[in-house]
Short mmCIF file of C-alpha atoms and ligand atoms in Angstrom, two decimals:
data_model
loop_
_atom_site.label_atom_id
_atom_site.label_comp_id
_atom_site.label_asym_id
_atom_site.label_seq_id
_atom_site.Cartn_x
_atom_site.Cartn_y
_atom_site.Cartn_z
CA UNK A 1 51.76 159.52 44.79
CA UNK A 2 53.17 156.01 44.69
CA UNK A 3 55.86 156.85 42.19
CA UNK A 4 54.74 153.74 40.25
CA UNK A 5 55.61 154.27 36.59
CA UNK A 6 53.46 152.90 33.79
CA UNK A 7 54.32 152.87 30.12
CA UNK A 8 57.13 155.36 30.39
CA UNK A 9 60.26 154.39 28.51
CA UNK A 10 62.92 153.64 31.09
CA UNK A 11 65.75 153.15 28.65
CA UNK A 12 66.45 153.49 24.96
CA UNK A 13 69.45 152.43 22.94
CA UNK A 14 70.54 151.79 19.41
CA UNK A 15 67.53 150.01 17.94
CA UNK A 16 65.64 149.27 21.16
CA UNK A 17 63.34 150.79 23.79
CA UNK A 18 62.44 149.37 27.21
CA UNK A 19 59.24 150.17 29.11
CA UNK A 20 58.61 149.03 32.67
CA UNK A 21 55.27 147.60 33.88
CA UNK A 22 53.84 147.92 30.37
CA UNK A 23 50.22 147.54 29.30
CA UNK A 24 49.67 144.90 26.61
CA UNK A 25 45.99 145.74 26.04
CA UNK A 26 46.68 147.44 22.71
CA UNK A 27 49.04 144.67 21.66
CA UNK A 28 46.65 141.70 21.46
CA UNK A 29 43.71 141.30 19.08
CA UNK A 30 41.44 139.96 21.85
CA UNK A 31 42.04 143.41 23.41
CA UNK A 32 42.21 142.00 26.94
CA UNK A 33 44.07 143.73 29.73
CA UNK A 34 47.48 142.33 30.65
CA UNK A 35 50.82 143.65 31.79
CA UNK A 36 54.47 142.73 31.41
CA UNK A 37 57.25 143.53 33.87
CA UNK A 38 59.30 144.84 30.95
CA UNK A 39 58.42 145.47 27.32
CA UNK A 40 61.34 145.68 24.91
CA UNK A 41 60.69 146.96 21.38
CA UNK A 42 63.41 145.90 18.95
CA UNK A 43 63.73 148.10 15.85
CA UNK A 44 67.11 146.76 14.72
CA UNK A 45 67.91 143.10 15.23
CA UNK A 46 71.58 143.96 15.74
CA UNK A 47 70.38 145.07 19.20
CA UNK A 48 69.63 141.48 20.29
CA UNK A 49 73.21 140.79 21.38
CA UNK A 50 73.23 143.97 23.49
CA UNK A 51 69.79 143.34 25.02
CA UNK A 52 70.55 139.76 26.03
CA UNK A 53 73.92 140.76 27.45
CA UNK A 54 72.19 142.91 30.11
CA UNK A 55 72.49 141.25 33.49
CA UNK A 56 69.03 140.59 34.90
CA UNK A 57 67.44 140.35 31.47
CA UNK A 58 69.07 137.27 30.06
CA UNK A 59 67.71 134.90 32.73
CA UNK A 60 64.09 136.07 32.88
CA UNK A 61 61.16 134.53 30.98
CA UNK A 62 60.88 136.06 27.51
CA UNK A 63 57.73 136.20 25.43
CA UNK A 64 58.32 137.20 21.82
CA UNK A 65 55.40 139.24 20.56
CA UNK A 66 54.36 140.08 17.02
CA UNK A 67 50.92 141.66 16.56
CA UNK A 68 49.32 139.53 19.28
CA UNK A 69 46.79 137.91 16.93
CA UNK A 70 47.42 134.36 18.11
CA UNK A 71 47.75 134.81 21.86
CA UNK A 72 45.39 134.84 24.82
CA UNK A 73 46.58 136.68 27.91
CA UNK A 74 44.70 134.77 30.60
CA UNK A 75 47.09 136.49 33.01
CA UNK A 76 50.02 138.88 33.07
CA UNK A 77 53.45 137.99 31.67
CA UNK A 78 55.86 137.67 34.60
CA UNK A 79 58.96 138.74 32.71
CA UNK A 80 60.07 140.38 29.49
CA UNK A 81 57.92 140.83 26.42
CA UNK A 82 60.10 141.33 23.39
CA UNK A 83 58.35 142.89 20.43
CA UNK A 84 60.01 142.41 17.05
CA UNK A 85 59.39 145.65 15.18
CA UNK A 86 62.14 145.26 12.56
CA UNK A 87 61.36 146.12 8.94
CA UNK A 88 62.84 145.33 5.54
CA UNK A 89 62.28 143.27 2.40
CA UNK A 90 65.42 142.36 0.44
CA UNK A 91 65.64 140.47 -2.86
CA UNK A 92 68.72 138.32 -2.29
CA UNK A 93 68.70 136.47 -5.66
CA UNK A 94 66.51 136.79 -8.75
CA UNK A 95 66.98 134.84 -11.98
CA UNK A 96 63.90 136.36 -13.62
CA UNK A 97 61.73 133.33 -12.80
CA UNK A 98 62.46 132.52 -9.18
CA UNK A 99 63.70 134.78 -6.42
CA UNK A 100 64.95 134.41 -2.87
CA UNK A 101 63.45 137.18 -0.74
CA UNK A 102 64.51 137.93 2.85
CA UNK A 103 61.88 139.59 5.05
CA UNK A 104 62.41 141.07 8.52
CA UNK A 105 60.36 139.54 11.35
CA UNK A 106 58.42 142.73 12.10
CA UNK A 107 57.00 143.21 8.61
CA UNK A 108 53.22 142.82 8.42
CA UNK A 109 52.31 139.49 6.76
CA UNK A 110 49.46 140.81 4.60
CA UNK A 111 51.61 143.74 3.39
CA UNK A 112 54.26 141.24 2.32
CA UNK A 113 51.68 139.13 0.43
CA UNK A 114 50.67 142.29 -1.45
CA UNK A 115 54.35 143.16 -2.05
CA UNK A 116 54.85 139.70 -3.61
CA UNK A 117 51.81 140.12 -5.87
CA UNK A 118 52.85 143.63 -6.93
CA UNK A 119 56.28 142.24 -7.91
CA UNK A 120 54.70 139.52 -10.07
CA UNK A 121 55.27 136.57 -7.73
CA UNK A 122 52.83 133.72 -7.14
CA UNK A 123 52.45 131.31 -4.23
CA UNK A 124 51.24 133.47 -1.33
CA UNK A 125 47.87 134.51 -2.79
CA UNK A 126 45.82 132.02 -0.72
CA UNK A 127 47.41 133.38 2.46
CA UNK A 128 46.20 136.95 1.96
CA UNK A 129 44.65 138.83 4.90
CA UNK A 130 46.00 136.56 7.65
CA UNK A 131 46.82 138.98 10.48
CA UNK A 132 50.21 139.19 12.15
CA UNK A 133 53.90 139.53 11.38
CA UNK A 134 56.20 137.69 9.01
CA UNK A 135 58.27 136.53 12.02
CA UNK A 136 55.26 134.74 13.53
CA UNK A 137 54.24 133.07 10.24
CA UNK A 138 56.60 130.06 10.59
CA UNK A 139 55.75 129.55 14.29
CA UNK A 140 52.47 127.78 13.65
CA UNK A 141 53.10 127.41 9.89
CA UNK A 142 50.15 129.66 9.05
CA UNK A 143 47.74 128.18 6.57
CA UNK A 144 44.55 128.95 4.72
CA UNK A 145 42.60 127.89 1.65
CA UNK A 146 44.72 124.81 0.96
CA UNK A 147 48.19 126.40 1.34
CA UNK A 148 50.67 126.55 4.23
CA UNK A 149 53.45 129.11 4.51
CA UNK A 150 56.05 126.35 4.93
CA UNK A 151 55.49 125.55 1.22
CA UNK A 152 57.07 128.91 0.28
CA UNK A 153 59.73 129.21 3.00
CA UNK A 154 63.36 128.53 2.01
CA UNK A 155 64.80 129.06 5.50
CA UNK A 156 64.47 130.90 8.79
CA UNK A 157 67.04 133.16 10.48
CA UNK A 158 67.03 132.86 14.26
CA UNK A 159 68.49 134.26 17.41
CA UNK A 160 69.17 131.35 19.77
CA UNK A 161 68.65 132.83 23.20
CA UNK A 162 70.11 129.86 25.08
CA UNK A 163 73.41 129.76 23.20
CA UNK A 164 73.39 133.49 22.33
CA UNK A 165 74.17 132.85 18.67
CA UNK A 166 72.51 133.45 15.34
CA UNK A 167 71.37 130.39 13.43
CA UNK A 168 69.87 129.58 10.05
CA UNK A 169 67.51 126.66 9.56
CA UNK A 170 66.65 125.35 6.09
CA UNK A 171 62.95 124.65 5.45
CA UNK A 172 63.35 120.88 5.79
CA UNK A 173 64.76 121.30 9.31
CA UNK A 174 61.81 123.42 10.55
CA UNK A 175 59.47 120.41 11.14
CA UNK A 176 56.54 122.21 9.55
CA UNK A 177 53.19 120.45 10.02
CA UNK A 178 49.54 121.47 10.41
CA UNK A 179 49.66 124.53 12.73
CA UNK A 180 53.02 123.32 14.04
CA UNK A 181 56.80 123.74 13.70
CA UNK A 182 60.02 123.28 15.60
CA UNK A 183 59.78 126.91 16.79
CA UNK A 184 56.41 126.38 18.42
CA UNK A 185 57.91 123.63 20.57
CA UNK A 186 60.87 125.75 21.72
CA UNK A 187 59.17 129.13 22.11
CA UNK A 188 61.45 130.55 24.83
CA UNK A 189 64.68 129.67 23.06
CA UNK A 190 64.27 130.46 19.36
CA UNK A 191 63.49 133.94 18.15
CA UNK A 192 62.74 134.47 14.46
CA UNK A 193 64.74 137.41 13.10
CA UNK A 194 63.97 137.07 9.37
CA UNK A 195 62.39 134.61 6.96
CA UNK A 196 63.66 133.65 3.48
CA UNK A 197 61.00 132.91 0.87
CA UNK A 198 61.50 131.14 -2.47
CA UNK A 199 59.03 132.94 -4.73
CA UNK A 200 58.15 131.98 -8.29
CA UNK A 201 56.75 134.05 -11.15
CA UNK A 202 55.04 130.96 -12.66
CA UNK A 203 51.63 130.59 -11.00
CA UNK A 204 50.58 127.16 -9.72
CA UNK A 205 47.14 128.19 -8.52
CA UNK A 206 45.43 126.24 -5.74
CA UNK A 207 41.70 126.57 -6.31
CA UNK A 208 40.47 123.38 -4.66
CA UNK A 209 39.38 124.81 -1.26
CA UNK A 210 35.61 125.11 -1.02
CA UNK A 211 34.29 128.46 -2.22
CA UNK A 212 37.28 129.79 -4.20
CA UNK A 213 36.02 128.84 -7.66
CA UNK A 214 32.52 130.21 -6.96
CA UNK A 215 33.99 133.45 -5.62
CA UNK A 216 36.21 133.79 -8.73
CA UNK A 217 33.11 133.38 -10.89
CA UNK A 218 31.38 136.12 -8.90
CA UNK A 219 34.36 138.41 -9.54
CA UNK A 220 33.67 138.22 -13.26
CA UNK A 221 35.20 137.04 -16.51
CA UNK A 222 38.81 136.32 -17.21
CA UNK A 223 41.19 133.55 -16.27
CA UNK A 224 42.23 133.25 -12.64
CA UNK A 225 45.49 135.00 -11.77
CA UNK A 226 47.30 135.18 -8.42
CA UNK A 227 45.85 138.66 -7.84
CA UNK A 228 42.30 137.52 -8.59
CA UNK A 229 42.69 134.48 -6.32
CA UNK A 230 43.91 136.80 -3.55
CA UNK A 231 40.85 138.98 -4.07
CA UNK A 232 38.52 135.96 -3.99
CA UNK A 233 40.13 134.63 -0.79
CA UNK A 234 40.00 138.08 0.83
CA UNK A 235 36.28 138.34 0.07
CA UNK A 236 35.61 134.87 1.50
CA UNK A 237 37.58 135.66 4.64
CA UNK A 238 35.82 139.00 5.21
CA UNK A 239 32.45 137.28 4.91
CA UNK A 240 33.28 134.33 7.17
CA UNK A 241 35.47 135.67 9.97
CA UNK A 242 34.72 138.40 12.52
CA UNK A 243 37.03 141.40 12.07
CA UNK A 244 39.27 141.94 15.14
CA UNK A 245 39.10 145.70 14.54
CA UNK A 246 35.37 145.44 15.30
CA UNK A 247 35.22 142.61 17.84
CA UNK A 248 38.24 141.22 19.69
CA UNK A 249 39.28 137.72 18.58
CA UNK A 250 42.27 135.59 17.59
CA UNK A 251 40.86 133.76 14.56
CA UNK A 252 40.26 130.03 15.03
CA UNK A 253 40.56 129.35 18.74
CA UNK A 254 40.88 125.57 18.32
CA UNK A 255 42.81 123.45 15.85
CA UNK A 256 40.80 121.15 13.63
CA UNK A 257 41.31 117.78 15.38
CA UNK A 258 43.31 115.03 13.65
CA UNK A 259 42.02 111.50 14.24
CA UNK A 260 42.87 108.04 12.89
CA UNK A 261 40.92 106.51 9.99
CA UNK A 262 38.86 104.16 12.23
CA UNK A 263 37.70 107.00 14.50
CA UNK A 264 36.86 109.09 11.43
CA UNK A 265 34.83 106.23 9.90
CA UNK A 266 32.86 105.71 13.13
CA UNK A 267 32.14 109.44 13.38
CA UNK A 268 31.10 109.54 9.73
CA UNK A 269 28.66 106.67 10.26
CA UNK A 270 27.06 108.47 13.22
CA UNK A 271 27.28 112.02 11.75
CA UNK A 272 27.50 111.95 7.95
CA UNK A 273 27.32 115.79 7.79
CA UNK A 274 30.52 116.27 9.87
CA UNK A 275 33.11 117.67 7.37
CA UNK A 276 36.26 115.53 7.17
CA UNK A 277 39.42 116.05 5.12
CA UNK A 278 42.38 113.73 4.45
CA UNK A 279 45.49 114.78 6.40
CA UNK A 280 49.15 113.71 6.59
CA UNK A 281 50.19 110.20 7.67
CA UNK A 282 46.77 108.62 6.99
CA UNK A 283 45.05 110.79 9.56
CA UNK A 284 41.75 112.57 9.02
CA UNK A 285 41.05 116.21 9.91
CA UNK A 286 37.64 117.01 11.40
CA UNK A 287 35.85 120.36 11.37
CA UNK A 288 36.07 121.73 14.92
CA UNK A 289 33.55 124.45 13.99
CA UNK A 290 30.97 121.82 13.09
CA UNK A 291 31.55 119.91 16.36
CA UNK A 292 31.13 123.12 18.40
CA UNK A 293 28.02 124.19 16.51
CA UNK A 294 26.52 120.68 16.92
CA UNK A 295 26.88 121.13 20.70
CA UNK A 296 24.66 124.21 20.45
CA UNK A 297 27.53 126.50 21.43
CA UNK A 298 27.68 128.81 18.40
CA UNK A 299 26.88 132.28 19.74
CA UNK A 300 26.97 131.06 23.37
CA UNK A 301 28.30 133.67 25.79
CA UNK A 302 28.91 134.31 29.44
CA UNK A 303 29.14 138.02 30.11
CA UNK A 304 31.35 139.59 27.46
CA UNK A 305 33.24 136.39 26.62
CA UNK A 306 31.71 134.09 24.05
CA UNK A 307 31.70 131.95 20.94
CA UNK A 308 31.17 133.99 17.78
CA UNK A 309 27.67 133.82 16.32
CA UNK A 310 29.33 134.26 12.90
CA UNK A 311 31.86 131.37 13.10
CA UNK A 312 31.75 128.67 15.77
CA UNK A 313 35.55 128.24 15.87
CA UNK A 314 36.20 131.84 16.92
CA UNK A 315 35.99 133.09 20.50
CA UNK A 316 35.13 136.77 20.83
CA UNK A 317 35.43 139.58 23.33
CA UNK A 318 32.11 141.41 23.19
CA UNK A 319 33.51 144.32 25.20
CA UNK A 320 35.26 144.07 28.51
CA UNK A 321 35.94 140.35 28.86
CA UNK A 322 39.12 139.43 30.67
CA UNK A 323 41.51 136.84 29.30
CA UNK A 324 40.58 134.55 32.20
CA UNK A 325 36.88 134.80 31.26
CA UNK A 326 37.66 133.92 27.64
CA UNK A 327 39.73 130.98 28.84
CA UNK A 328 36.72 129.79 30.91
CA UNK A 329 34.56 129.90 27.77
CA UNK A 330 37.25 127.90 25.92
CA UNK A 331 37.21 125.24 28.64
CA UNK A 332 33.41 125.10 28.52
CA UNK A 333 33.62 124.44 24.76
CA UNK A 334 36.29 121.75 25.23
CA UNK A 335 34.15 120.02 27.89
CA UNK A 336 31.03 120.17 25.70
CA UNK A 337 32.73 118.66 22.63
CA UNK A 338 34.45 115.96 24.69
CA UNK A 339 31.19 114.97 26.41
CA UNK A 340 29.22 114.77 23.16
CA UNK A 341 31.80 113.39 20.67
CA UNK A 342 34.75 112.09 22.75
CA UNK A 343 37.09 114.46 20.86
CA UNK A 344 39.65 116.61 22.73
CA UNK A 345 39.91 120.06 21.14
CA UNK A 346 43.27 121.81 21.48
CA UNK A 347 43.68 125.59 21.51
CA UNK A 348 45.45 127.09 18.52
CA UNK A 349 46.63 130.37 20.12
CA UNK A 350 49.31 130.43 22.78
CA UNK A 351 47.67 130.72 26.21
CA UNK A 352 49.57 132.92 28.66
CA UNK A 353 48.94 132.24 32.33
CA UNK A 354 45.98 129.90 31.79
P1 FAD B 401 51.62 136.74 17.95
O1 FAD B 401 50.20 136.48 18.24
O2 FAD B 401 52.23 137.98 18.49
O3 FAD B 401 52.47 135.48 18.45
C1 FAD B 401 52.01 134.17 18.16
C2 FAD B 401 53.08 133.16 18.62
O4 FAD B 401 54.27 133.33 17.84
C3 FAD B 401 53.52 133.37 20.07
O5 FAD B 401 53.86 132.12 20.62
C4 FAD B 401 54.76 134.24 19.96
O6 FAD B 401 55.64 134.09 21.05
C5 FAD B 401 55.38 133.69 18.68
N1 FAD B 401 56.17 134.67 17.93
C6 FAD B 401 55.72 135.82 17.34
N2 FAD B 401 56.73 136.43 16.69
C7 FAD B 401 57.84 135.66 16.88
C8 FAD B 401 59.20 135.75 16.48
N3 FAD B 401 59.66 136.78 15.73
N4 FAD B 401 60.07 134.79 16.88
C9 FAD B 401 59.65 133.76 17.66
N5 FAD B 401 58.38 133.61 18.07
C10 FAD B 401 57.48 134.55 17.69
N6 FAD B 401 46.30 131.77 11.37
C11 FAD B 401 46.40 130.89 10.33
O7 FAD B 401 47.30 130.05 10.30
N7 FAD B 401 45.50 130.92 9.30
C12 FAD B 401 44.48 131.80 9.25
O8 FAD B 401 43.70 131.78 8.31
C13 FAD B 401 44.36 132.73 10.32
N8 FAD B 401 43.34 133.62 10.33
C14 FAD B 401 43.22 134.49 11.36
C15 FAD B 401 42.16 135.39 11.34
C16 FAD B 401 42.00 136.32 12.37
C17 FAD B 401 40.84 137.27 12.33
C18 FAD B 401 42.94 136.36 13.44
C19 FAD B 401 42.81 137.37 14.52
C20 FAD B 401 44.00 135.45 13.47
C21 FAD B 401 44.14 134.50 12.44
N9 FAD B 401 45.18 133.56 12.42
C22 FAD B 401 45.31 132.68 11.37
C23 FAD B 401 46.16 133.52 13.53
C24 FAD B 401 47.31 134.55 13.38
O9 FAD B 401 47.01 135.48 12.40
C25 FAD B 401 48.64 133.87 13.01
O10 FAD B 401 48.97 132.87 13.95
C26 FAD B 401 49.79 134.87 12.95
O11 FAD B 401 50.94 134.25 12.42
C27 FAD B 401 50.13 135.49 14.31
O12 FAD B 401 51.02 136.58 14.10
P2 FAD B 401 51.35 137.62 15.24
O13 FAD B 401 52.46 138.49 14.77
O14 FAD B 401 50.13 138.31 15.67
O15 FAD B 401 51.89 136.64 16.39
N1 EPU B 402 31.43 125.29 9.94
C1 EPU B 402 30.40 125.09 10.81
N2 EPU B 402 29.99 126.14 11.59
C2 EPU B 402 30.58 127.35 11.52
C3 EPU B 402 31.65 127.56 10.64
C4 EPU B 402 32.08 126.50 9.86
O1 EPU B 402 29.83 124.01 10.89
O2 EPU B 402 30.16 128.26 12.28
C5 EPU B 402 31.87 124.15 9.11
C6 EPU B 402 31.34 124.27 7.69
O3 EPU B 402 30.91 122.98 7.29
C7 EPU B 402 32.56 124.66 6.89
C8 EPU B 402 33.70 123.99 7.67
O4 EPU B 402 33.28 124.11 9.03
O5 EPU B 402 32.50 124.15 5.59
C9 EPU B 402 35.03 124.66 7.48
O6 EPU B 402 34.92 126.07 7.79
P1 EPU B 402 35.99 127.13 7.27
O7 EPU B 402 36.14 127.00 5.78
O8 EPU B 402 35.65 128.45 7.82
O9 EPU B 402 37.36 126.59 7.85
P2 EPU B 402 37.77 126.21 9.34
O10 EPU B 402 38.11 124.75 9.35
O11 EPU B 402 36.79 126.65 10.33
C10 EPU B 402 40.30 126.62 8.86
C11 EPU B 402 41.44 127.32 9.56
C12 EPU B 402 41.36 128.82 9.33
C13 EPU B 402 41.48 129.07 7.83
C14 EPU B 402 40.33 128.36 7.12
C15 EPU B 402 40.45 128.46 5.62
C16 EPU B 402 42.05 125.96 11.47
C17 EPU B 402 42.00 125.79 12.94
N3 EPU B 402 41.40 127.02 10.97
O12 EPU B 402 39.10 127.08 9.49
O13 EPU B 402 42.46 129.42 9.98
O14 EPU B 402 41.43 130.45 7.53
O15 EPU B 402 40.34 126.95 7.47
O16 EPU B 402 41.50 127.66 5.19
O17 EPU B 402 42.69 125.16 10.77
C18 EPU B 402 43.14 130.37 12.05
O18 EPU B 402 44.00 129.47 12.09
O19 EPU B 402 43.07 131.28 12.93
C19 EPU B 402 42.22 130.41 10.92
C20 EPU B 402 41.26 131.33 10.80
#
């Protein structure tokens, strides 16, 4: 016997547990094998001060993990994985129309969307069924069906690992943009502890994204309500995207590329069917899925790693693919799109060890 311990808790304290040489296979939606030197589960954020005061922990690389639905482990994590498993939804203010609601980082995002609907609030309905935690939602400013979470965020409560202090950032200081935020650029330093949402009981429905109105009509008579919009969006999502419970994936693997107006016009002239949408600062957003499909890569696979046959923007693990194999497929897709269209696709998920 080597005496090598795997997945046995080596220490527990008030609100935390530490496991040495931990498997992360069940903690990422690609379901690839990976390990961390130490895995720390935080059940009470008051434990952060204690955890980061431990000598030997404070200086090592830290990866904050939610539900692992926007990560690719192309290798092991050579340090500490810190999993935010805190829970709690607190109504901080409520004037009968608007409310300020504070949600712990470890709450499940989709559960919170349903909590908001059940309490009569509007604004999050288009973001239903996005996997992951509330704490991860501001990191890439999750978005779907014409809405981004930054629109509903009032502020974010953080643990600043470098300065070992708690901070609060108001929404306007979070630098939210398409699949981007301040937090994404400083991943090792800023840890989201809780998110404040400004929720409103007066619906301002966003029905402009392709497919919503048709899906509402399919649902039957009656005026659209936040709950009905959520149901329509959920049905669209279940039809379009492969379910990670059935086949490992991390949603869109690439961001939709942003290009300037001249590049967009030239591409439109050559490929009038390429979907384009207006974006911030005069830029134009292109459909990455269309570009990948036009390269003949939809459904392409090498071993168990491949491009989904259901949606060209999603990479899938057909069974036993490793993270490194999936990363090779990603690079093959990037090369193909660059060679054919001169466009550089960027991964959306965080790549570990690639
Ligand atoms: P993880 O994957 O665990 O982490 C993602 C990143 O956030 C990592 O860099 C991690 O270090 C960091 N992070 C996580 N928690 C914290 C924290 N508390 N503090 C600091 N950093 C943290 N995304 C969209 O925007 N729109 C979609 O429509 C969408 N659809 C998806 C569909 C499917 C089927 C899947 C699998 C994914 C989809 N995603 C979508 C991506 C994913 O759901 C989101 O990015 C989600 O916010 C990730 O949450 P998570 O808890 O799994 O984060
Ligand atoms: N398309 C193809 N081939 C495909 C799939 C799509 O050509 O296989 C084209 C179609 O023309 C379609 C267009 O792409 O009309 C757009 O497709 P879709 O509505 O599925 O949206 P998307 O651009 O592929 C983005 C987000 C999703 C989000 C949806 C809905 C990014 C990177 N992805 O996908 O977010 O749910 O819009 O708003 O912005 C994610 O981030 O993980 C994610 C799933």
